[in-house]
Amino acid sequence: MTTMDHVAEQTKLERLLQVEEGSLGFIAEQEVAATRLFRQQLSEFYYQRHQDAFHRLAGLSKLLPISASAKIAMNLLGPVLAAGIACELPKDRAAKLAGRLPTDFLAKLSLYLEPSRAGAIIAAVDENHVVEVAKHLIEQQEFITLASFVTVISESTLKRIMQQVGNDGLSLLKVGFYVEDKSALNLLVKMLEPSQRSALLDAAHDQNLWPAVLSLLPHLNEQLQAEMANLAAEGSADVRENLVRSVAEQGDWYPLLLALSRMTEENLKNSVTLAAMHEEALLRECAAQIKALEMEAALSSFTELLTDEQKALLG
Amino acid sequence: MSSPIEQLAQQQLPEQAQNYLAALPEAQQNQLAAQVLATMQEKDERVERALSRALDVVPAPLRRTVRKMLFS
């Protein structure tokens, strides 16, 4: 079954291949891990075709003072070559060079960095500089690039970057949705201000993106799962109806069932009373998914809270 | 003329990546392989253009020599 993790991988591959978003729909039917590996190998394959030239230019760059290298990178080489050269420089020199380059140029350059080689460099660049570069990437809506760096920057830098994103729920979602190592989502969600968490859920409702937001939930620890599930459950009935119907339409029930299993008894009770949960087809599908996903024990309270009318619908 | 998949193999696309392509249904396999190849050519051209631009500062009669020294 296609989950939002599949869709995220599809979009990242489309981005690498420079094709229109959604044009490689069949990729979402492939295993997430296999597509990720394919994309990473492809990115490395493209890089290696020019690695020798990048390496030689990096060798020349090392002969020059940093300030001269920076001027040449900006005025002569441009972001494509500068990105390749940066990947071939020792990380300390690359970081020093980055410190001399304007942040708008670095933002352009970062689009061409080979992610597997860029981590060490970015980690060595001054925090203020990284935050400024991130600001440009946010302005340019370059969330795939930004998300690819989440795991290599320090916690304090990441926190400042997330503050820059502010209460733009859709942008917050995109950073989380495209993050390369999903285990980083714990840190990312933990550092969100309450207003940012609410903005994330508002974006899910306003832009009909509940499946994408819910897809982040399985990657969080139990405490954060409970916090986010309860926050969603405390929204208006209108919002929660929309949430359940979006999941039913998309078909990936696991994140929603996980949310139900993590929320408080009171919130669970409010979820059971939703109008959507009184529709036979939807309720039957929900029950079938609980069984198929072997979540009967985790959702025993949910089943107990069903009214006689709902139980009758299930037959 | 060889197929995009054969061309990618000739260009030494890693074997695992070739296997990923080979596991797709034929039509999808051809579409994706053609796109991988097109992107490769586009990226090659982009680097090539950037190198040519960088060599513009070298006096014209010396460009070929400098290019040879640096990149071959």
mmCIF file of C-alpha atoms in Angstrom:
data_model
loop_
_atom_site.group_PDB
_atom_site.id
_atom_site.type_symbol
_atom_site.label_atom_id
_atom_site.label_comp_id
_atom_site.label_asym_id
_atom_site.label_seq_id
_atom_site.Cartn_x
_atom_site.Cartn_y
_atom_site.Cartn_z
ATOM 1 C CA MET A 1 0.000 0.000 0.000
ATOM 2 C CA THR A 2 1.141 3.516 -0.770
ATOM 3 C CA THR A 3 1.862 5.566 2.352
ATOM 4 C CA MET A 4 2.962 9.171 2.614
ATOM 5 C CA ASP A 5 6.541 7.949 3.166
ATOM 6 C CA HIS A 6 6.314 6.452 -0.338
ATOM 7 C CA VAL A 7 5.079 9.797 -1.676
ATOM 8 C CA ALA A 8 7.946 11.668 0.031
ATOM 9 C CA GLU A 9 10.493 9.360 -1.622
ATOM 10 C CA GLN A 10 8.779 9.757 -4.992
ATOM 11 C CA THR A 11 8.966 13.557 -4.706
ATOM 12 C CA LYS A 12 12.651 13.463 -3.717
ATOM 13 C CA LEU A 13 13.484 11.273 -6.713
ATOM 14 C CA GLU A 14 11.506 13.573 -9.020
ATOM 15 C CA ARG A 15 13.481 16.485 -7.634
ATOM 16 C CA LEU A 16 16.808 14.738 -8.297
ATOM 17 C CA LEU A 17 15.701 13.871 -11.816
ATOM 18 C CA GLN A 18 14.467 17.425 -12.395
ATOM 19 C CA VAL A 19 11.016 16.337 -13.530
ATOM 20 C CA GLU A 20 7.616 17.716 -12.631
ATOM 21 C CA GLU A 21 6.273 16.737 -9.215
ATOM 22 C CA GLY A 22 3.844 13.817 -9.585
ATOM 23 C CA SER A 23 5.162 12.702 -12.979
ATOM 24 C CA LEU A 24 6.700 9.483 -11.612
ATOM 25 C CA GLY A 25 3.616 8.248 -9.737
ATOM 26 C CA PHE A 26 4.592 4.592 -10.156
ATOM 27 C CA ILE A 27 7.602 5.144 -7.876
ATOM 28 C CA ALA A 28 5.223 5.388 -4.908
ATOM 29 C CA GLU A 29 4.384 1.705 -5.482
ATOM 30 C CA GLN A 30 7.986 0.659 -4.838
ATOM 31 C CA GLU A 31 9.461 -0.077 -1.416
ATOM 32 C CA VAL A 32 10.521 3.108 0.381
ATOM 33 C CA ALA A 33 13.952 1.777 1.365
ATOM 34 C CA ALA A 34 14.678 0.530 -2.166
ATOM 35 C CA THR A 35 13.711 3.871 -3.733
ATOM 36 C CA ARG A 36 15.787 5.768 -1.166
ATOM 37 C CA LEU A 37 18.837 3.618 -1.928
ATOM 38 C CA PHE A 38 18.259 4.043 -5.676
ATOM 39 C CA ARG A 39 18.075 7.832 -5.275
ATOM 40 C CA GLN A 40 21.206 7.962 -3.126
ATOM 41 C CA GLN A 41 23.148 5.796 -5.577
ATOM 42 C CA LEU A 42 21.949 7.911 -8.475
ATOM 43 C CA SER A 43 22.988 11.134 -6.759
ATOM 44 C CA GLU A 44 26.445 9.686 -6.087
ATOM 45 C CA PHE A 45 26.626 8.373 -9.678
ATOM 46 C CA TYR A 46 25.947 11.862 -11.077
ATOM 47 C CA TYR A 47 28.519 13.361 -8.710
ATOM 48 C CA GLN A 48 31.235 10.831 -9.515
ATOM 49 C CA ARG A 49 31.056 11.610 -13.223
ATOM 50 C CA HIS A 50 32.715 14.962 -12.448
ATOM 51 C CA GLN A 51 34.543 14.131 -9.256
ATOM 52 C CA ASP A 52 37.919 14.117 -10.940
ATOM 53 C CA ALA A 53 37.436 17.668 -12.300
ATOM 54 C CA PHE A 54 36.117 18.851 -8.913
ATOM 55 C CA HIS A 55 39.092 17.248 -7.188
ATOM 56 C CA ARG A 56 41.625 18.958 -9.464
ATOM 57 C CA LEU A 57 39.951 22.341 -9.038
ATOM 58 C CA ALA A 58 39.906 21.782 -5.263
ATOM 59 C CA GLY A 59 43.636 21.090 -5.444
ATOM 60 C CA LEU A 60 44.179 24.428 -7.204
ATOM 61 C CA SER A 61 41.911 26.217 -4.751
ATOM 62 C CA LYS A 62 44.055 24.956 -1.865
ATOM 63 C CA LEU A 63 47.046 26.820 -3.308
ATOM 64 C CA LEU A 64 45.263 30.175 -2.963
ATOM 65 C CA PRO A 65 44.443 32.245 0.106
ATOM 66 C CA ILE A 66 40.857 31.662 1.312
ATOM 67 C CA SER A 67 39.771 35.184 0.340
ATOM 68 C CA ALA A 68 40.990 34.697 -3.244
ATOM 69 C CA SER A 69 39.327 31.270 -3.447
ATOM 70 C CA ALA A 70 36.048 32.810 -2.285
ATOM 71 C CA LYS A 71 36.218 35.556 -4.931
ATOM 72 C CA ILE A 72 36.977 33.038 -7.669
ATOM 73 C CA ALA A 73 34.186 30.721 -6.499
ATOM 74 C CA MET A 74 31.665 33.531 -6.614
ATOM 75 C CA ASN A 75 32.752 35.461 -9.684
ATOM 76 C CA LEU A 76 34.184 32.760 -11.891
ATOM 77 C CA LEU A 77 33.173 29.254 -10.910
ATOM 78 C CA GLY A 78 29.533 29.729 -9.931
ATOM 79 C CA PRO A 79 27.448 27.540 -7.629
ATOM 80 C CA VAL A 80 27.619 24.289 -9.646
ATOM 81 C CA LEU A 81 31.411 24.030 -9.687
ATOM 82 C CA ALA A 82 31.808 25.605 -6.243
ATOM 83 C CA ALA A 83 29.521 22.930 -4.768
ATOM 84 C CA GLY A 84 31.539 20.131 -6.374
ATOM 85 C CA ILE A 85 34.832 21.656 -5.253
ATOM 86 C CA ALA A 86 33.547 22.134 -1.699
ATOM 87 C CA CYS A 87 32.804 18.414 -1.513
ATOM 88 C CA GLU A 88 36.439 17.675 -2.446
ATOM 89 C CA LEU A 89 38.045 20.108 0.011
ATOM 90 C CA PRO A 90 39.071 19.157 3.548
ATOM 91 C CA LYS A 91 36.072 20.075 5.703
ATOM 92 C CA ASP A 92 37.883 22.795 7.684
ATOM 93 C CA ARG A 93 38.981 24.601 4.530
ATOM 94 C CA ALA A 94 35.519 24.196 3.014
ATOM 95 C CA ALA A 95 33.988 25.644 6.190
ATOM 96 C CA LYS A 96 36.421 28.607 6.140
ATOM 97 C CA LEU A 97 35.619 29.195 2.482
ATOM 98 C CA ALA A 98 31.890 29.070 3.252
ATOM 99 C CA GLY A 99 32.463 31.706 5.918
ATOM 100 C CA ARG A 100 33.743 34.098 3.220
ATOM 101 C CA LEU A 101 30.884 33.519 0.792
ATOM 102 C CA PRO A 102 27.614 35.506 0.882
ATOM 103 C CA THR A 103 24.707 33.496 2.223
ATOM 104 C CA ASP A 104 22.548 33.903 -0.901
ATOM 105 C CA PHE A 105 25.366 32.373 -2.970
ATOM 106 C CA LEU A 106 25.734 29.567 -0.408
ATOM 107 C CA ALA A 107 22.001 28.888 -0.613
ATOM 108 C CA LYS A 108 22.320 28.453 -4.403
ATOM 109 C CA LEU A 109 25.446 26.323 -3.925
ATOM 110 C CA SER A 110 23.681 24.087 -1.378
ATOM 111 C CA LEU A 111 21.200 22.992 -4.067
ATOM 112 C CA TYR A 112 24.080 21.300 -5.917
ATOM 113 C CA LEU A 113 25.896 19.732 -2.966
ATOM 114 C CA GLU A 114 26.105 15.960 -2.942
ATOM 115 C CA PRO A 115 24.235 15.269 0.344
ATOM 116 C CA SER A 116 26.370 12.278 1.374
ATOM 117 C CA ARG A 117 29.501 14.451 1.243
ATOM 118 C CA ALA A 118 28.105 17.766 2.446
ATOM 119 C CA GLY A 119 27.298 16.789 6.031
ATOM 120 C CA ALA A 120 30.782 17.211 7.460
ATOM 121 C CA ILE A 121 31.207 20.605 5.793
ATOM 122 C CA ILE A 122 27.879 21.984 6.984
ATOM 123 C CA ALA A 123 28.570 20.760 10.499
ATOM 124 C CA ALA A 124 31.816 22.776 10.477
ATOM 125 C CA VAL A 125 30.297 26.045 9.188
ATOM 126 C CA ASP A 126 29.592 28.861 11.652
ATOM 127 C CA GLU A 127 26.087 28.635 13.162
ATOM 128 C CA ASN A 128 25.046 32.187 12.243
ATOM 129 C CA HIS A 129 26.032 31.557 8.647
ATOM 130 C CA VAL A 130 24.065 28.281 8.478
ATOM 131 C CA VAL A 131 20.972 30.016 9.880
ATOM 132 C CA GLU A 132 21.242 32.789 7.281
ATOM 133 C CA VAL A 133 21.601 30.242 4.469
ATOM 134 C CA ALA A 134 18.561 28.388 5.829
ATOM 135 C CA LYS A 135 16.592 31.658 5.735
ATOM 136 C CA HIS A 136 17.242 31.909 1.995
ATOM 137 C CA LEU A 137 16.239 28.273 1.484
ATOM 138 C CA ILE A 138 13.000 28.886 3.407
ATOM 139 C CA GLU A 139 12.252 31.992 1.320
ATOM 140 C CA GLN A 140 12.864 29.994 -1.847
ATOM 141 C CA GLN A 141 10.730 27.087 -0.547
ATOM 142 C CA GLU A 142 13.685 24.727 -0.968
ATOM 143 C CA PHE A 143 12.466 22.355 1.732
ATOM 144 C CA ILE A 144 13.932 19.153 0.290
ATOM 145 C CA THR A 145 17.413 20.683 0.459
ATOM 146 C CA LEU A 146 16.781 22.150 3.905
ATOM 147 C CA ALA A 147 15.415 18.847 5.210
ATOM 148 C CA SER A 148 18.442 16.956 3.904
ATOM 149 C CA PHE A 149 20.655 18.970 6.271
ATOM 150 C CA VAL A 150 18.537 18.508 9.416
ATOM 151 C CA THR A 151 20.557 15.566 10.680
ATOM 152 C CA VAL A 152 23.974 17.168 10.218
ATOM 153 C CA ILE A 153 23.448 20.478 11.980
ATOM 154 C CA SER A 154 23.619 21.059 15.716
ATOM 155 C CA GLU A 155 20.514 21.153 17.901
ATOM 156 C CA SER A 156 20.929 24.864 18.650
ATOM 157 C CA THR A 157 21.279 25.681 14.930
ATOM 158 C CA LEU A 158 18.239 23.585 14.100
ATOM 159 C CA LYS A 159 16.206 25.331 16.777
ATOM 160 C CA ARG A 160 17.077 28.741 15.328
ATOM 161 C CA ILE A 161 16.178 27.538 11.838
ATOM 162 C CA MET A 162 12.815 26.225 13.010
ATOM 163 C CA GLN A 163 12.170 29.600 14.630
ATOM 164 C CA GLN A 164 12.806 31.153 11.228
ATOM 165 C CA VAL A 165 10.121 28.932 9.727
ATOM 166 C CA GLY A 166 7.776 30.466 12.313
ATOM 167 C CA ASN A 167 4.095 29.593 12.296
ATOM 168 C CA ASP A 168 3.924 28.647 8.645
ATOM 169 C CA GLY A 169 2.360 25.218 9.124
ATOM 170 C CA LEU A 170 2.854 24.089 5.541
ATOM 171 C CA SER A 171 6.578 24.883 5.640
ATOM 172 C CA LEU A 172 6.927 23.096 8.992
ATOM 173 C CA LEU A 173 5.213 20.089 7.480
ATOM 174 C CA LYS A 174 7.477 20.074 4.442
ATOM 175 C CA VAL A 175 10.643 20.096 6.548
ATOM 176 C CA GLY A 176 9.341 17.113 8.543
ATOM 177 C CA PHE A 177 7.922 15.330 5.522
ATOM 178 C CA TYR A 178 11.168 15.419 3.547
ATOM 179 C CA VAL A 179 13.621 14.857 6.399
ATOM 180 C CA GLU A 180 16.082 12.173 5.315
ATOM 181 C CA ASP A 181 16.508 10.361 8.629
ATOM 182 C CA LYS A 182 13.053 10.108 10.168
ATOM 183 C CA SER A 183 14.481 9.522 13.642
ATOM 184 C CA ALA A 184 15.362 13.247 13.586
ATOM 185 C CA LEU A 185 11.643 14.009 13.740
ATOM 186 C CA ASN A 186 11.671 13.506 17.527
ATOM 187 C CA LEU A 187 14.067 16.399 17.959
ATOM 188 C CA LEU A 188 12.302 18.478 15.341
ATOM 189 C CA VAL A 189 8.809 18.101 16.847
ATOM 190 C CA LYS A 190 10.109 18.419 20.405
ATOM 191 C CA MET A 191 11.612 21.815 19.658
ATOM 192 C CA LEU A 192 8.442 23.214 18.068
ATOM 193 C CA GLU A 193 6.675 25.941 20.047
ATOM 194 C CA PRO A 194 3.036 25.169 20.958
ATOM 195 C CA SER A 195 1.923 27.725 18.353
ATOM 196 C CA GLN A 196 3.995 25.917 15.692
ATOM 197 C CA ARG A 197 2.460 22.563 16.555
ATOM 198 C CA SER A 198 -0.994 24.114 16.239
ATOM 199 C CA ALA A 199 0.029 25.716 12.934
ATOM 200 C CA LEU A 200 1.090 22.304 11.651
ATOM 201 C CA LEU A 201 -2.341 20.862 12.413
ATOM 202 C CA ASP A 202 -4.103 23.933 11.010
ATOM 203 C CA ALA A 203 -2.204 23.458 7.739
ATOM 204 C CA ALA A 204 -3.258 19.804 7.660
ATOM 205 C CA HIS A 205 -6.894 20.864 7.942
ATOM 206 C CA ASP A 206 -6.835 23.948 5.720
ATOM 207 C CA GLN A 207 -4.910 22.289 2.892
ATOM 208 C CA ASN A 208 -6.312 18.787 3.263
ATOM 209 C CA LEU A 209 -2.934 17.344 4.217
ATOM 210 C CA TRP A 210 -3.900 15.150 7.145
ATOM 211 C CA PRO A 211 -2.327 11.998 5.684
ATOM 212 C CA ALA A 212 1.014 13.826 5.313
ATOM 213 C CA VAL A 213 0.920 15.195 8.860
ATOM 214 C CA LEU A 214 -0.197 11.877 10.342
ATOM 215 C CA SER A 215 2.576 10.058 8.465
ATOM 216 C CA LEU A 216 5.083 11.754 10.787
ATOM 217 C CA LEU A 217 3.475 10.208 13.871
ATOM 218 C CA PRO A 218 4.880 6.631 13.670
ATOM 219 C CA HIS A 219 8.403 8.077 13.613
ATOM 220 C CA LEU A 220 7.940 9.898 16.939
ATOM 221 C CA ASN A 221 8.499 8.505 20.415
ATOM 222 C CA GLU A 222 5.461 7.534 22.495
ATOM 223 C CA GLN A 223 5.386 10.776 24.477
ATOM 224 C CA LEU A 224 5.416 12.978 21.386
ATOM 225 C CA GLN A 225 2.883 10.712 19.706
ATOM 226 C CA ALA A 226 0.564 11.247 22.688
ATOM 227 C CA GLU A 227 1.145 15.013 22.728
ATOM 228 C CA MET A 228 0.425 15.421 19.017
ATOM 229 C CA ALA A 229 -2.535 13.006 19.071
ATOM 230 C CA ASN A 230 -4.134 14.867 21.978
ATOM 231 C CA LEU A 231 -3.523 18.224 20.341
ATOM 232 C CA ALA A 232 -5.329 17.017 17.209
ATOM 233 C CA ALA A 233 -8.108 15.469 19.298
ATOM 234 C CA GLU A 234 -8.697 18.770 21.098
ATOM 235 C CA GLY A 235 -9.448 20.524 17.794
ATOM 236 C CA SER A 236 -12.990 21.339 16.716
ATOM 237 C CA ALA A 237 -15.326 18.519 15.641
ATOM 238 C CA ASP A 238 -15.147 19.929 12.121
ATOM 239 C CA VAL A 239 -11.378 19.498 12.047
ATOM 240 C CA ARG A 240 -11.532 15.971 13.467
ATOM 241 C CA GLU A 241 -14.248 14.930 10.998
ATOM 242 C CA ASN A 242 -12.020 16.155 8.195
ATOM 243 C CA LEU A 243 -9.081 14.224 9.645
ATOM 244 C CA VAL A 244 -10.946 10.895 9.775
ATOM 245 C CA ARG A 245 -12.455 11.306 6.322
ATOM 246 C CA SER A 246 -9.072 12.225 4.804
ATOM 247 C CA VAL A 247 -7.551 9.051 6.226
ATOM 248 C CA ALA A 248 -10.445 6.922 4.983
ATOM 249 C CA GLU A 249 -10.057 8.424 1.536
ATOM 250 C CA GLN A 250 -6.289 7.916 1.403
ATOM 251 C CA GLY A 251 -6.401 4.428 2.929
ATOM 252 C CA ASP A 252 -3.386 4.423 5.254
ATOM 253 C CA TRP A 253 -5.067 3.911 8.623
ATOM 254 C CA TYR A 254 -2.067 3.023 10.749
ATOM 255 C CA PRO A 255 -1.059 6.579 11.796
ATOM 256 C CA LEU A 256 -4.657 7.441 12.768
ATOM 257 C CA LEU A 257 -5.119 4.222 14.746
ATOM 258 C CA LEU A 258 -1.798 4.876 16.445
ATOM 259 C CA ALA A 259 -2.999 8.381 17.354
ATOM 260 C CA LEU A 260 -6.235 6.938 18.785
ATOM 261 C CA SER A 261 -4.249 4.456 20.854
ATOM 262 C CA ARG A 262 -2.065 7.227 22.333
ATOM 263 C CA MET A 263 -4.702 9.840 23.224
ATOM 264 C CA THR A 264 -6.419 10.277 26.583
ATOM 265 C CA GLU A 265 -9.640 8.403 27.365
ATOM 266 C CA GLU A 266 -11.615 11.645 27.149
ATOM 267 C CA ASN A 267 -10.232 12.527 23.747
ATOM 268 C CA LEU A 268 -10.802 8.978 22.557
ATOM 269 C CA LYS A 269 -14.425 9.238 23.693
ATOM 270 C CA ASN A 270 -14.807 12.474 21.690
ATOM 271 C CA SER A 271 -13.341 10.753 18.642
ATOM 272 C CA VAL A 272 -15.764 7.840 18.854
ATOM 273 C CA THR A 273 -18.707 10.244 18.827
ATOM 274 C CA LEU A 274 -17.714 11.862 15.519
ATOM 275 C CA ALA A 275 -20.382 11.691 12.786
ATOM 276 C CA ALA A 276 -17.904 9.929 10.480
ATOM 277 C CA MET A 277 -17.619 7.138 13.029
ATOM 278 C CA HIS A 278 -21.360 6.547 12.688
ATOM 279 C CA GLU A 279 -21.143 5.802 8.985
ATOM 280 C CA GLU A 280 -21.305 2.083 8.328
ATOM 281 C CA ALA A 281 -18.718 1.856 5.547
ATOM 282 C CA LEU A 282 -16.170 4.003 7.337
ATOM 283 C CA LEU A 283 -16.679 2.305 10.695
ATOM 284 C CA ARG A 284 -16.405 -1.150 9.136
ATOM 285 C CA GLU A 285 -13.174 -0.141 7.390
ATOM 286 C CA CYS A 286 -11.816 1.223 10.659
ATOM 287 C CA ALA A 287 -12.640 -2.044 12.465
ATOM 288 C CA ALA A 288 -11.148 -4.098 9.629
ATOM 289 C CA GLN A 289 -7.938 -2.054 9.762
ATOM 290 C CA ILE A 290 -7.672 -2.464 13.552
ATOM 291 C CA LYS A 291 -7.810 -6.214 12.988
ATOM 292 C CA ALA A 292 -5.513 -6.255 9.956
ATOM 293 C CA LEU A 293 -2.906 -4.150 11.761
ATOM 294 C CA GLU A 294 -3.262 -6.301 14.902
ATOM 295 C CA MET A 295 -4.110 -3.283 17.037
ATOM 296 C CA GLU A 296 -7.052 -4.827 18.933
ATOM 297 C CA ALA A 297 -5.190 -4.789 22.254
ATOM 298 C CA ALA A 298 -3.892 -1.215 21.843
ATOM 299 C CA LEU A 299 -7.388 -0.026 20.899
ATOM 300 C CA SER A 300 -9.478 -2.111 23.312
ATOM 301 C CA SER A 301 -10.752 1.130 24.912
ATOM 302 C CA PHE A 302 -11.866 2.382 21.510
ATOM 303 C CA THR A 303 -13.914 -0.762 20.901
ATOM 304 C CA GLU A 304 -15.411 -0.589 24.395
ATOM 305 C CA LEU A 305 -16.462 3.022 23.870
ATOM 306 C CA LEU A 306 -18.513 2.240 20.749
ATOM 307 C CA THR A 307 -22.239 2.796 21.266
ATOM 308 C CA ASP A 308 -24.814 0.037 20.714
ATOM 309 C CA GLU A 309 -25.770 1.787 17.503
ATOM 310 C CA GLN A 310 -22.168 1.648 16.240
ATOM 311 C CA LYS A 311 -21.799 -1.981 17.333
ATOM 312 C CA ALA A 312 -24.953 -2.789 15.376
ATOM 313 C CA LEU A 313 -23.435 -1.189 12.279
ATOM 314 C CA LEU A 314 -20.468 -3.527 12.634
ATOM 315 C CA GLY A 315 -22.851 -6.458 12.850
ATOM 316 C CA MET B 1 21.119 2.065 -30.901
ATOM 317 C CA SER B 2 21.218 0.691 -27.373
ATOM 318 C CA SER B 3 18.346 1.174 -24.915
ATOM 319 C CA PRO B 4 18.566 3.708 -22.072
ATOM 320 C CA ILE B 5 19.157 0.855 -19.615
ATOM 321 C CA GLU B 6 22.033 -0.494 -21.704
ATOM 322 C CA GLN B 7 23.474 2.991 -21.990
ATOM 323 C CA LEU B 8 23.294 3.449 -18.224
ATOM 324 C CA ALA B 9 25.058 0.132 -17.730
ATOM 325 C CA GLN B 10 27.777 1.312 -20.118
ATOM 326 C CA GLN B 11 28.082 4.489 -18.065
ATOM 327 C CA GLN B 12 28.631 2.280 -14.995
ATOM 328 C CA LEU B 13 25.452 3.019 -13.106
ATOM 329 C CA PRO B 14 25.854 0.925 -9.912
ATOM 330 C CA GLU B 15 24.540 -2.601 -10.244
ATOM 331 C CA GLN B 16 22.012 -2.207 -7.424
ATOM 332 C CA ALA B 17 20.538 0.821 -9.162
ATOM 333 C CA GLN B 18 20.334 -1.187 -12.387
ATOM 334 C CA ASN B 19 18.546 -3.940 -10.451
ATOM 335 C CA TYR B 20 16.018 -1.401 -9.142
ATOM 336 C CA LEU B 21 15.260 -0.386 -12.717
ATOM 337 C CA ALA B 22 15.131 -3.975 -13.920
ATOM 338 C CA ALA B 23 12.539 -4.884 -11.261
ATOM 339 C CA LEU B 24 10.028 -2.350 -12.642
ATOM 340 C CA PRO B 25 7.415 -3.264 -15.265
ATOM 341 C CA GLU B 26 8.823 -2.697 -18.739
ATOM 342 C CA ALA B 27 7.056 0.570 -19.570
ATOM 343 C CA GLN B 28 8.015 2.135 -16.226
ATOM 344 C CA GLN B 29 11.536 0.755 -16.542
ATOM 345 C CA ASN B 30 11.976 2.457 -19.910
ATOM 346 C CA GLN B 31 10.436 5.731 -18.721
ATOM 347 C CA LEU B 32 12.630 5.921 -15.616
ATOM 348 C CA ALA B 33 15.821 4.805 -17.359
ATOM 349 C CA ALA B 34 15.271 7.383 -20.110
ATOM 350 C CA GLN B 35 14.780 10.080 -17.478
ATOM 351 C CA VAL B 36 17.881 9.008 -15.507
ATOM 352 C CA LEU B 37 19.865 9.223 -18.728
ATOM 353 C CA ALA B 38 18.379 12.588 -19.734
ATOM 354 C CA THR B 39 19.176 14.043 -16.302
ATOM 355 C CA MET B 40 22.708 12.665 -16.504
ATOM 356 C CA GLN B 41 23.209 14.422 -19.847
ATOM 357 C CA GLU B 42 21.690 17.622 -18.496
ATOM 358 C CA LYS B 43 23.933 17.575 -15.417
ATOM 359 C CA ASP B 44 26.980 16.823 -17.584
ATOM 360 C CA GLU B 45 26.153 19.781 -19.814
ATOM 361 C CA ARG B 46 25.657 22.042 -16.800
ATOM 362 C CA VAL B 47 29.102 21.184 -15.430
ATOM 363 C CA GLU B 48 30.604 21.492 -18.897
ATOM 364 C CA ARG B 49 29.087 24.974 -19.337
ATOM 365 C CA ALA B 50 30.340 26.030 -15.900
ATOM 366 C CA LEU B 51 33.867 24.797 -16.743
ATOM 367 C CA SER B 52 33.832 26.638 -20.075
ATOM 368 C CA ARG B 53 32.689 29.823 -18.332
ATOM 369 C CA ALA B 54 35.462 29.435 -15.760
ATOM 370 C CA LEU B 55 38.033 29.045 -18.530
ATOM 371 C CA ASP B 56 36.868 32.254 -20.210
ATOM 372 C CA VAL B 57 39.434 34.165 -18.143
ATOM 373 C CA VAL B 58 42.240 32.193 -19.777
ATOM 374 C CA PRO B 59 43.454 33.785 -23.042
ATOM 375 C CA ALA B 60 41.787 32.003 -25.971
ATOM 376 C CA PRO B 61 44.950 30.429 -27.487
ATOM 377 C CA LEU B 62 45.794 28.810 -24.148
ATOM 378 C CA ARG B 63 42.340 27.536 -23.207
ATOM 379 C CA ARG B 64 42.651 24.112 -24.792
ATOM 380 C CA THR B 65 46.032 23.528 -23.145
ATOM 381 C CA VAL B 66 44.825 24.647 -19.736
ATOM 382 C CA ARG B 67 41.721 22.503 -20.080
ATOM 383 C CA LYS B 68 43.834 19.491 -21.004
ATOM 384 C CA MET B 69 46.178 20.095 -18.085
ATOM 385 C CA LEU B 70 43.329 20.380 -15.642
ATOM 386 C CA PHE B 71 40.735 17.932 -16.777
ATOM 387 C CA SER B 72 42.219 15.136 -18.802
#
